[in-house]
PDB file of C-alpha atoms in Angstrom:
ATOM      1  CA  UNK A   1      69.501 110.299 132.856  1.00  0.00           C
ATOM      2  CA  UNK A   2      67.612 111.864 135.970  1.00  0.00           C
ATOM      3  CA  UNK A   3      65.620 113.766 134.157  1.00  0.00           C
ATOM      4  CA  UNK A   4      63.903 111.046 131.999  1.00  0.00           C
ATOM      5  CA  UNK A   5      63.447 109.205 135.328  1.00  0.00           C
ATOM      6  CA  UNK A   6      61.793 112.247 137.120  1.00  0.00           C
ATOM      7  CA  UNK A   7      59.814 112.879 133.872  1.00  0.00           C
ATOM      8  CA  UNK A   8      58.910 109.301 133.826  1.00  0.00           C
ATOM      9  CA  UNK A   9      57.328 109.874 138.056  1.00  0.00           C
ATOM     10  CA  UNK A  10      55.558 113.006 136.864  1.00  0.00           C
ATOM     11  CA  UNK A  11      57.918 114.740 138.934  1.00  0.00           C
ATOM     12  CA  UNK A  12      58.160 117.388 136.299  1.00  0.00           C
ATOM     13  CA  UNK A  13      60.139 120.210 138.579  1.00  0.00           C
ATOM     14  CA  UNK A  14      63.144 117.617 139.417  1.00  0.00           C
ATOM     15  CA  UNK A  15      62.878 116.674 135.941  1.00  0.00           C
ATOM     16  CA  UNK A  16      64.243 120.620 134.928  1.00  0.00           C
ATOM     17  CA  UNK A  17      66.164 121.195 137.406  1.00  0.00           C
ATOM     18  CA  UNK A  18      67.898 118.090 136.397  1.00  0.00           C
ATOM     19  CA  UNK A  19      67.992 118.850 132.419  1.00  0.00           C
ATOM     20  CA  UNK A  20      69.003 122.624 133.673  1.00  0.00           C
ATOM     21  CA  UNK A  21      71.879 121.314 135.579  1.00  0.00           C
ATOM     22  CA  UNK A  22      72.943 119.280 132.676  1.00  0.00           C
ATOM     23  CA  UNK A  23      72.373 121.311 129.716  1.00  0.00           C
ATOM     24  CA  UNK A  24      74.561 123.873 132.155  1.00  0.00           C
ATOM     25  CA  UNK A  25      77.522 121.150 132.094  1.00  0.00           C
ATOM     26  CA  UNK A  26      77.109 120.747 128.606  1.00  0.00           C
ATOM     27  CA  UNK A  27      75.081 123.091 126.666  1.00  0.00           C
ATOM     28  CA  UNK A  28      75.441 122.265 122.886  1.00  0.00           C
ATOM     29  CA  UNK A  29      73.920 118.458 123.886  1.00  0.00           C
ATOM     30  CA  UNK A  30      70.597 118.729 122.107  1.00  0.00           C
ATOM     31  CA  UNK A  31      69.239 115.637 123.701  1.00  0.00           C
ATOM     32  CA  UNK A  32      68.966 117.388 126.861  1.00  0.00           C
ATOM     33  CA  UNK A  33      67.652 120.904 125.401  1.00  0.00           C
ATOM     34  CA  UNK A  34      65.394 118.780 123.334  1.00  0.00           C
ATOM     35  CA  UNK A  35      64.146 116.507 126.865  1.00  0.00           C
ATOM     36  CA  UNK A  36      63.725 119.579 128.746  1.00  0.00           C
ATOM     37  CA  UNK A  37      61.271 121.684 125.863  1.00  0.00           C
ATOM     38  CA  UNK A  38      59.640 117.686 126.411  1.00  0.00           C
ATOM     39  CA  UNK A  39      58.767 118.649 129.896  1.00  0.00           C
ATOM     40  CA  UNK A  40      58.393 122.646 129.667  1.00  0.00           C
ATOM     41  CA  UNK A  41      54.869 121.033 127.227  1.00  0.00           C
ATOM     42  CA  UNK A  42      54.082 118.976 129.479  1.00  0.00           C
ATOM     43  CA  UNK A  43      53.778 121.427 132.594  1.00  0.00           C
ATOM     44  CA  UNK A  44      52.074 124.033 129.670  1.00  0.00           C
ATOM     45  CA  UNK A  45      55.050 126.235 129.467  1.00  0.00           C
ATOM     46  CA  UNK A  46      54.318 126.686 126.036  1.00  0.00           C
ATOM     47  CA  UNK A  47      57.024 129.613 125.419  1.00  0.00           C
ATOM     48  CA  UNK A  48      59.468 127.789 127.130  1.00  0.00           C
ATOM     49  CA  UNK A  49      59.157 124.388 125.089  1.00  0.00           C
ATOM     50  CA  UNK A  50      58.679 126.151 121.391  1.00  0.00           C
ATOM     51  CA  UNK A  51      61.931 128.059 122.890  1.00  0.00           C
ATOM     52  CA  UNK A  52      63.299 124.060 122.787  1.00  0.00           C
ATOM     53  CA  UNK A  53      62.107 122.651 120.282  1.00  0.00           C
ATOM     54  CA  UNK A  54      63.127 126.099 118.051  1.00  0.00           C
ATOM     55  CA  UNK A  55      66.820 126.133 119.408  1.00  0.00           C
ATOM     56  CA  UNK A  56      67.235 122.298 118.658  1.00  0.00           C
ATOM     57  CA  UNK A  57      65.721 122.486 115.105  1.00  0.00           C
ATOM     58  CA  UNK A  58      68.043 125.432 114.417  1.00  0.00           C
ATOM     59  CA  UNK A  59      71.100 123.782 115.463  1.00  0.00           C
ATOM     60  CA  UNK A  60      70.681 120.842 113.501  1.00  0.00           C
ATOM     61  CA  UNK A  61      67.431 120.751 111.254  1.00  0.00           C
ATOM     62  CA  UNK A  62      67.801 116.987 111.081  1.00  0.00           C
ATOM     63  CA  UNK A  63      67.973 116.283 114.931  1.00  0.00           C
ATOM     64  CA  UNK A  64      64.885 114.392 116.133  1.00  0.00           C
ATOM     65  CA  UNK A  65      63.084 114.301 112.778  1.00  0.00           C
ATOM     66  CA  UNK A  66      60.174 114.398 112.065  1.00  0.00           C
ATOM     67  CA  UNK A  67      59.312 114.262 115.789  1.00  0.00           C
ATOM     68  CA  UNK A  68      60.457 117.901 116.565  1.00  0.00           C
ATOM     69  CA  UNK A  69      58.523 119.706 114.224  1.00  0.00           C
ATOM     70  CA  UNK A  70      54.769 117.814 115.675  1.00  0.00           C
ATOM     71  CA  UNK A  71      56.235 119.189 119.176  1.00  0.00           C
ATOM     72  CA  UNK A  72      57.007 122.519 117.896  1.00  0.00           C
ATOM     73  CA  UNK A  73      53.542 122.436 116.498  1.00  0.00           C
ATOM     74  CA  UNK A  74      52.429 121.420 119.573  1.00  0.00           C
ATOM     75  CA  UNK A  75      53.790 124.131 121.250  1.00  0.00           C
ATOM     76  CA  UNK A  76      52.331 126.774 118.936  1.00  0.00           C
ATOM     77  CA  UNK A  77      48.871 125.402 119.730  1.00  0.00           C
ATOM     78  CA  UNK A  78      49.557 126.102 123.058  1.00  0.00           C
ATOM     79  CA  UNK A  79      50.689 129.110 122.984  1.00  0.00           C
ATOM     80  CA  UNK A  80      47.488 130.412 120.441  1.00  0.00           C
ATOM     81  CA  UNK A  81      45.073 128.953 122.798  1.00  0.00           C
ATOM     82  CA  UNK A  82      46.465 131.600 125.484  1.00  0.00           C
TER      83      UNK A  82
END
């Protein structure tokens, strides 16, 4: 996936554009949702990522477990320290 590999260089805006482009082609795949909140914390778009991480855990409480809930945590903390 292009986005893992842009992720993976630090080249966080090629990284979205690539997870936008595929959640766009198929937007009930919570990998990619889930990949993109990944990046959204790691460029401190702390809305954007809890927005994620929220969607994904609603879909499917199970999905990612129990890594999603320390990155919607995460999140949170960013978004208090604002």
């Amino acid at each position: 996936n292009r986005g893992i590999i842009f992720y993976q260089l630090e080249k966080f805006s090629e990284s979205l554009e690539s997870y936008n482009i595929a959640i766009s082609l198929s937007p009930n795949n919570l990998n990619y949702i889930y990949h993109r909140g990944i990046v959204y914390l790691q460029t401190k778009d702390f809305r954007k990522a809890s927005n994620d991480f929220e969607y994904c855990y609603k879909k499917d409480p199970t999905f990612q477990q129990p890594v999603i809930l320390q990155m919607m945590a995460e999140a949170k903390k960013g978004l208090e320290k604002k």
